[in-house]
Amino acid sequence: MGFLDKALRAASAAKDQLDEVRDARAAAQVQPEPQRPLDEHEQRVLERARALGAVDPFILLTAPEAGEILGTPLGAGSFTYSDDMIGVRFAADGPRNQRWEMEVDTFHAADDDEPLDAEAYWHGFLADAVADDGVPVPGLGQAAIARDGEVYVLAGPGLIFRTAASRPGGEHATDAAVEAARRVMSRFA
């Protein structure tokens, strides 16, 4: 082996070591988002949504599972809600405005007048709303559609849920959302 070959090999090894140090520093700079306790309003929202048929989102996926799927430690989870869903969002921030997020939401009836009919809601509204830019995910619940970093799943007669994932740079992580949905489904097997 000549001098040039030895020099190239040494330079390559040094570059690998620098890459490892840089990756370790970046990983150390990732800050999982802290969990905050539910305030009084959020507690009432959670209780009402559960009474309207929602599954407690905090039992659907854990922070370690979400972090494993996205490849970085995530915070313990923050409560999220809308008119017909409740959920939990796991997140972490990194250097240079990097952000990782995993969310799981469960649907519930919109009001006290009628219980959620998951199959009717799926076939009468939700599947059509997401099918145009989504693709079916075979083998996931009774029906599932993935699109742009999220997956909607008809899991059974009384359960529809959604998982969503994103990685730094605004990258939608549909593969991660599908894996999260598979983990959620494993809880109902």
PDB file of C-alpha atoms in Angstrom:
ATOM      1  CA  MET A   1       0.000   0.000   0.000  1.00  0.00           C
ATOM      2  CA  GLY A   2       1.372   3.324  -1.040  1.00  0.00           C
ATOM      3  CA  PHE A   3       1.565   6.573   0.846  1.00  0.00           C
ATOM      4  CA  LEU A   4      -1.458   8.021  -1.003  1.00  0.00           C
ATOM      5  CA  ASP A   5      -3.607   4.989  -0.169  1.00  0.00           C
ATOM      6  CA  LYS A   6      -2.652   5.259   3.523  1.00  0.00           C
ATOM      7  CA  ALA A   7      -3.425   8.980   3.531  1.00  0.00           C
ATOM      8  CA  LEU A   8      -6.843   8.432   1.894  1.00  0.00           C
ATOM      9  CA  ARG A   9      -7.670   5.684   4.370  1.00  0.00           C
ATOM     10  CA  ALA A  10      -6.649   7.900   7.334  1.00  0.00           C
ATOM     11  CA  ALA A  11      -8.676  10.829   5.966  1.00  0.00           C
ATOM     12  CA  SER A  12     -11.711   8.602   5.508  1.00  0.00           C
ATOM     13  CA  ALA A  13     -11.418   7.281   9.076  1.00  0.00           C
ATOM     14  CA  ALA A  14     -11.089  10.830  10.426  1.00  0.00           C
ATOM     15  CA  LYS A  15     -14.168  11.930   8.471  1.00  0.00           C
ATOM     16  CA  ASP A  16     -16.160   8.990   9.874  1.00  0.00           C
ATOM     17  CA  GLN A  17     -15.122   9.959  13.410  1.00  0.00           C
ATOM     18  CA  LEU A  18     -16.138  13.587  12.830  1.00  0.00           C
ATOM     19  CA  ASP A  19     -19.502  12.444  11.438  1.00  0.00           C
ATOM     20  CA  GLU A  20     -20.066  10.315  14.551  1.00  0.00           C
ATOM     21  CA  VAL A  21     -19.214  13.231  16.842  1.00  0.00           C
ATOM     22  CA  ARG A  22     -21.500  15.575  14.870  1.00  0.00           C
ATOM     23  CA  ASP A  23     -24.372  13.042  14.980  1.00  0.00           C
ATOM     24  CA  ALA A  24     -23.879  12.497  18.730  1.00  0.00           C
ATOM     25  CA  ARG A  25     -23.906  16.261  19.364  1.00  0.00           C
ATOM     26  CA  ALA A  26     -27.056  16.712  17.276  1.00  0.00           C
ATOM     27  CA  ALA A  27     -28.779  13.849  19.127  1.00  0.00           C
ATOM     28  CA  ALA A  28     -27.795  15.398  22.462  1.00  0.00           C
ATOM     29  CA  GLN A  29     -29.362  18.692  21.367  1.00  0.00           C
ATOM     30  CA  VAL A  30     -32.784  17.101  20.693  1.00  0.00           C
ATOM     31  CA  GLN A  31     -35.150  18.255  23.422  1.00  0.00           C
ATOM     32  CA  PRO A  32     -38.303  16.193  23.981  1.00  0.00           C
ATOM     33  CA  GLU A  33     -41.293  18.458  24.505  1.00  0.00           C
ATOM     34  CA  PRO A  34     -42.294  18.354  28.191  1.00  0.00           C
ATOM     35  CA  GLN A  35     -45.680  17.014  29.174  1.00  0.00           C
ATOM     36  CA  ARG A  36     -47.947  19.385  30.976  1.00  0.00           C
ATOM     37  CA  PRO A  37     -50.866  18.285  33.101  1.00  0.00           C
ATOM     38  CA  LEU A  38     -54.352  18.734  31.688  1.00  0.00           C
ATOM     39  CA  ASP A  39     -55.944  21.955  32.821  1.00  0.00           C
ATOM     40  CA  GLU A  40     -59.534  22.006  34.068  1.00  0.00           C
ATOM     41  CA  HIS A  41     -60.986  22.740  30.613  1.00  0.00           C
ATOM     42  CA  GLU A  42     -58.981  19.974  28.947  1.00  0.00           C
ATOM     43  CA  GLN A  43     -60.061  17.516  31.645  1.00  0.00           C
ATOM     44  CA  ARG A  44     -63.720  18.354  30.887  1.00  0.00           C
ATOM     45  CA  VAL A  45     -63.075  17.987  27.119  1.00  0.00           C
ATOM     46  CA  LEU A  46     -61.485  14.563  27.695  1.00  0.00           C
ATOM     47  CA  GLU A  47     -64.351  13.387  29.913  1.00  0.00           C
ATOM     48  CA  ARG A  48     -66.998  14.601  27.455  1.00  0.00           C
ATOM     49  CA  ALA A  49     -65.239  13.027  24.462  1.00  0.00           C
ATOM     50  CA  ARG A  50     -64.948   9.718  26.335  1.00  0.00           C
ATOM     51  CA  ALA A  51     -68.683   9.911  27.110  1.00  0.00           C
ATOM     52  CA  LEU A  52     -69.281  10.471  23.373  1.00  0.00           C
ATOM     53  CA  GLY A  53     -67.402   7.294  22.451  1.00  0.00           C
ATOM     54  CA  ALA A  54     -63.754   8.329  22.153  1.00  0.00           C
ATOM     55  CA  VAL A  55     -61.030   6.006  23.341  1.00  0.00           C
ATOM     56  CA  ASP A  56     -58.566   7.569  25.769  1.00  0.00           C
ATOM     57  CA  PRO A  57     -55.761   8.632  23.391  1.00  0.00           C
ATOM     58  CA  PHE A  58     -53.102   8.224  26.079  1.00  0.00           C
ATOM     59  CA  ILE A  59     -53.513   4.412  25.936  1.00  0.00           C
ATOM     60  CA  LEU A  60     -53.206   4.139  22.149  1.00  0.00           C
ATOM     61  CA  LEU A  61     -49.474   4.825  21.775  1.00  0.00           C
ATOM     62  CA  THR A  62     -46.651   5.535  24.208  1.00  0.00           C
ATOM     63  CA  ALA A  63     -43.937   8.166  23.943  1.00  0.00           C
ATOM     64  CA  PRO A  64     -41.184   5.503  23.763  1.00  0.00           C
ATOM     65  CA  GLU A  65     -43.021   3.784  20.885  1.00  0.00           C
ATOM     66  CA  ALA A  66     -43.505   7.071  19.040  1.00  0.00           C
ATOM     67  CA  GLY A  67     -39.843   7.959  19.566  1.00  0.00           C
ATOM     68  CA  GLU A  68     -38.709   4.545  18.361  1.00  0.00           C
ATOM     69  CA  ILE A  69     -40.793   4.932  15.198  1.00  0.00           C
ATOM     70  CA  LEU A  70     -39.381   8.402  14.427  1.00  0.00           C
ATOM     71  CA  GLY A  71     -35.866   7.539  15.582  1.00  0.00           C
ATOM     72  CA  THR A  72     -35.499  10.169  18.317  1.00  0.00           C
ATOM     73  CA  PRO A  73     -36.732  10.548  21.911  1.00  0.00           C
ATOM     74  CA  LEU A  74     -40.062  12.381  22.071  1.00  0.00           C
ATOM     75  CA  GLY A  75     -41.840  14.089  24.936  1.00  0.00           C
ATOM     76  CA  ALA A  76     -44.435  12.321  27.098  1.00  0.00           C
ATOM     77  CA  GLY A  77     -47.339  13.750  25.118  1.00  0.00           C
ATOM     78  CA  SER A  78     -49.686  16.723  25.049  1.00  0.00           C
ATOM     79  CA  PHE A  79     -53.460  16.558  24.849  1.00  0.00           C
ATOM     80  CA  THR A  80     -55.058  17.769  21.594  1.00  0.00           C
ATOM     81  CA  TYR A  81     -58.699  18.109  20.622  1.00  0.00           C
ATOM     82  CA  SER A  82     -61.156  19.338  18.015  1.00  0.00           C
ATOM     83  CA  ASP A  83     -64.920  19.133  17.534  1.00  0.00           C
ATOM     84  CA  ASP A  84     -64.967  15.380  16.878  1.00  0.00           C
ATOM     85  CA  MET A  85     -61.519  14.103  17.951  1.00  0.00           C
ATOM     86  CA  ILE A  86     -59.260  13.929  20.961  1.00  0.00           C
ATOM     87  CA  GLY A  87     -55.624  12.989  20.773  1.00  0.00           C
ATOM     88  CA  VAL A  88     -52.106  13.076  22.063  1.00  0.00           C
ATOM     89  CA  ARG A  89     -49.076  14.662  20.351  1.00  0.00           C
ATOM     90  CA  PHE A  90     -45.527  13.531  21.092  1.00  0.00           C
ATOM     91  CA  ALA A  91     -42.850  15.985  19.954  1.00  0.00           C
ATOM     92  CA  ALA A  92     -39.211  17.002  20.175  1.00  0.00           C
ATOM     93  CA  ASP A  93     -37.243  19.997  18.970  1.00  0.00           C
ATOM     94  CA  GLY A  94     -33.679  19.865  17.716  1.00  0.00           C
ATOM     95  CA  PRO A  95     -30.988  22.201  16.482  1.00  0.00           C
ATOM     96  CA  ARG A  96     -31.661  24.528  13.557  1.00  0.00           C
ATOM     97  CA  ASN A  97     -35.449  24.512  14.123  1.00  0.00           C
ATOM     98  CA  GLN A  98     -35.756  20.773  13.582  1.00  0.00           C
ATOM     99  CA  ARG A  99     -39.000  19.229  14.844  1.00  0.00           C
ATOM    100  CA  TRP A 100     -40.292  15.679  15.128  1.00  0.00           C
ATOM    101  CA  GLU A 101     -43.987  14.995  15.830  1.00  0.00           C
ATOM    102  CA  MET A 102     -46.186  11.940  16.204  1.00  0.00           C
ATOM    103  CA  GLU A 103     -49.903  12.303  16.864  1.00  0.00           C
ATOM    104  CA  VAL A 104     -52.690   9.826  17.456  1.00  0.00           C
ATOM    105  CA  ASP A 105     -56.332  10.950  17.541  1.00  0.00           C
ATOM    106  CA  THR A 106     -59.562   9.082  18.144  1.00  0.00           C
ATOM    107  CA  PHE A 107     -62.924  10.187  16.780  1.00  0.00           C
ATOM    108  CA  HIS A 108     -66.108  10.597  18.814  1.00  0.00           C
ATOM    109  CA  ALA A 109     -69.716  11.649  18.230  1.00  0.00           C
ATOM    110  CA  ALA A 110     -70.065  15.355  17.536  1.00  0.00           C
ATOM    111  CA  ASP A 111     -72.896  15.842  20.033  1.00  0.00           C
ATOM    112  CA  ASP A 112     -75.029  14.117  22.652  1.00  0.00           C
ATOM    113  CA  ASP A 113     -77.907  13.430  20.255  1.00  0.00           C
ATOM    114  CA  GLU A 114     -76.467  10.361  18.511  1.00  0.00           C
ATOM    115  CA  PRO A 115     -73.651   7.978  19.345  1.00  0.00           C
ATOM    116  CA  LEU A 116     -70.802   7.658  16.870  1.00  0.00           C
ATOM    117  CA  ASP A 117     -71.547   5.096  14.192  1.00  0.00           C
ATOM    118  CA  ALA A 118     -67.966   4.553  13.059  1.00  0.00           C
ATOM    119  CA  GLU A 119     -68.825   2.582   9.929  1.00  0.00           C
ATOM    120  CA  ALA A 120     -71.471   5.072   8.780  1.00  0.00           C
ATOM    121  CA  TYR A 121     -69.106   8.004   9.445  1.00  0.00           C
ATOM    122  CA  TRP A 122     -66.277   6.242   7.585  1.00  0.00           C
ATOM    123  CA  HIS A 123     -68.331   5.213   4.544  1.00  0.00           C
ATOM    124  CA  GLY A 124     -70.547   8.303   4.499  1.00  0.00           C
ATOM    125  CA  PHE A 125     -67.918  10.980   4.936  1.00  0.00           C
ATOM    126  CA  LEU A 126     -64.352  10.301   6.030  1.00  0.00           C
ATOM    127  CA  ALA A 127     -63.224   7.790   3.393  1.00  0.00           C
ATOM    128  CA  ASP A 128     -64.421  10.080   0.599  1.00  0.00           C
ATOM    129  CA  ALA A 129     -62.781  13.113   2.209  1.00  0.00           C
ATOM    130  CA  VAL A 130     -59.319  11.526   2.335  1.00  0.00           C
ATOM    131  CA  ALA A 131     -59.448   9.089  -0.599  1.00  0.00           C
ATOM    132  CA  ASP A 132     -58.734  11.611  -3.382  1.00  0.00           C
ATOM    133  CA  ASP A 133     -55.134  12.132  -2.358  1.00  0.00           C
ATOM    134  CA  GLY A 134     -54.744   8.978  -0.266  1.00  0.00           C
ATOM    135  CA  VAL A 135     -53.955   5.334  -0.854  1.00  0.00           C
ATOM    136  CA  PRO A 136     -55.534   2.289   0.820  1.00  0.00           C
ATOM    137  CA  VAL A 137     -53.424   0.491   3.415  1.00  0.00           C
ATOM    138  CA  PRO A 138     -54.291  -3.203   3.234  1.00  0.00           C
ATOM    139  CA  GLY A 139     -54.305  -5.307   6.388  1.00  0.00           C
ATOM    140  CA  LEU A 140     -54.871  -2.412   8.766  1.00  0.00           C
ATOM    141  CA  GLY A 141     -58.220  -2.561  10.553  1.00  0.00           C
ATOM    142  CA  GLN A 142     -61.419  -2.872   8.535  1.00  0.00           C
ATOM    143  CA  ALA A 143     -60.203  -0.081   6.233  1.00  0.00           C
ATOM    144  CA  ALA A 144     -57.337   2.388   6.212  1.00  0.00           C
ATOM    145  CA  ILE A 145     -56.218   5.264   4.001  1.00  0.00           C
ATOM    146  CA  ALA A 146     -52.792   6.939   4.115  1.00  0.00           C
ATOM    147  CA  ARG A 147     -51.884  10.372   2.789  1.00  0.00           C
ATOM    148  CA  ASP A 148     -49.237  13.043   3.406  1.00  0.00           C
ATOM    149  CA  GLY A 149     -47.909  11.747   6.727  1.00  0.00           C
ATOM    150  CA  GLU A 150     -51.209  10.584   8.157  1.00  0.00           C
ATOM    151  CA  VAL A 151     -53.314   7.435   8.269  1.00  0.00           C
ATOM    152  CA  TYR A 152     -57.043   7.191   8.934  1.00  0.00           C
ATOM    153  CA  VAL A 153     -58.208   3.799  10.205  1.00  0.00           C
ATOM    154  CA  LEU A 154     -61.642   2.253  10.649  1.00  0.00           C
ATOM    155  CA  ALA A 155     -60.556  -0.104  13.400  1.00  0.00           C
ATOM    156  CA  GLY A 156     -63.920  -1.634  14.241  1.00  0.00           C
ATOM    157  CA  PRO A 157     -67.585  -0.924  14.793  1.00  0.00           C
ATOM    158  CA  GLY A 158     -66.954   1.812  17.362  1.00  0.00           C
ATOM    159  CA  LEU A 159     -63.480   3.075  16.593  1.00  0.00           C
ATOM    160  CA  ILE A 160     -61.954   5.377  14.018  1.00  0.00           C
ATOM    161  CA  PHE A 161     -58.528   6.807  14.674  1.00  0.00           C
ATOM    162  CA  ARG A 162     -55.863   8.854  12.921  1.00  0.00           C
ATOM    163  CA  THR A 163     -52.097   8.806  13.235  1.00  0.00           C
ATOM    164  CA  ALA A 164     -49.833  11.527  11.857  1.00  0.00           C
ATOM    165  CA  ALA A 165     -46.068  11.946  11.759  1.00  0.00           C
ATOM    166  CA  SER A 166     -43.574  14.535  10.579  1.00  0.00           C
ATOM    167  CA  ARG A 167     -39.830  14.839  10.580  1.00  0.00           C
ATOM    168  CA  PRO A 168     -37.512  17.864  10.389  1.00  0.00           C
ATOM    169  CA  GLY A 169     -37.862  20.078   7.375  1.00  0.00           C
ATOM    170  CA  GLY A 170     -41.628  19.573   7.251  1.00  0.00           C
ATOM    171  CA  GLU A 171     -41.176  16.093   5.807  1.00  0.00           C
ATOM    172  CA  HIS A 172     -44.388  14.121   6.103  1.00  0.00           C
ATOM    173  CA  ALA A 173     -43.559  10.670   7.388  1.00  0.00           C
ATOM    174  CA  THR A 174     -46.315   8.468   6.018  1.00  0.00           C
ATOM    175  CA  ASP A 175     -44.264   5.329   6.718  1.00  0.00           C
ATOM    176  CA  ALA A 176     -44.012   6.311  10.392  1.00  0.00           C
ATOM    177  CA  ALA A 177     -47.740   7.092  10.569  1.00  0.00           C
ATOM    178  CA  VAL A 178     -48.524   3.629   9.144  1.00  0.00           C
ATOM    179  CA  GLU A 179     -46.226   1.964  11.702  1.00  0.00           C
ATOM    180  CA  ALA A 180     -47.877   3.953  14.506  1.00  0.00           C
ATOM    181  CA  ALA A 181     -51.308   2.830  13.254  1.00  0.00           C
ATOM    182  CA  ARG A 182     -50.116  -0.798  13.289  1.00  0.00           C
ATOM    183  CA  ARG A 183     -49.007  -0.382  16.914  1.00  0.00           C
ATOM    184  CA  VAL A 184     -52.349   1.155  17.850  1.00  0.00           C
ATOM    185  CA  MET A 185     -54.164  -1.753  16.175  1.00  0.00           C
ATOM    186  CA  SER A 186     -52.052  -4.256  18.134  1.00  0.00           C
ATOM    187  CA  ARG A 187     -53.762  -2.996  21.307  1.00  0.00           C
ATOM    188  CA  PHE A 188     -57.111  -4.171  19.965  1.00  0.00           C
ATOM    189  CA  ALA A 189     -56.017  -7.610  18.719  1.00  0.00           C
TER     190      ALA A 189
END
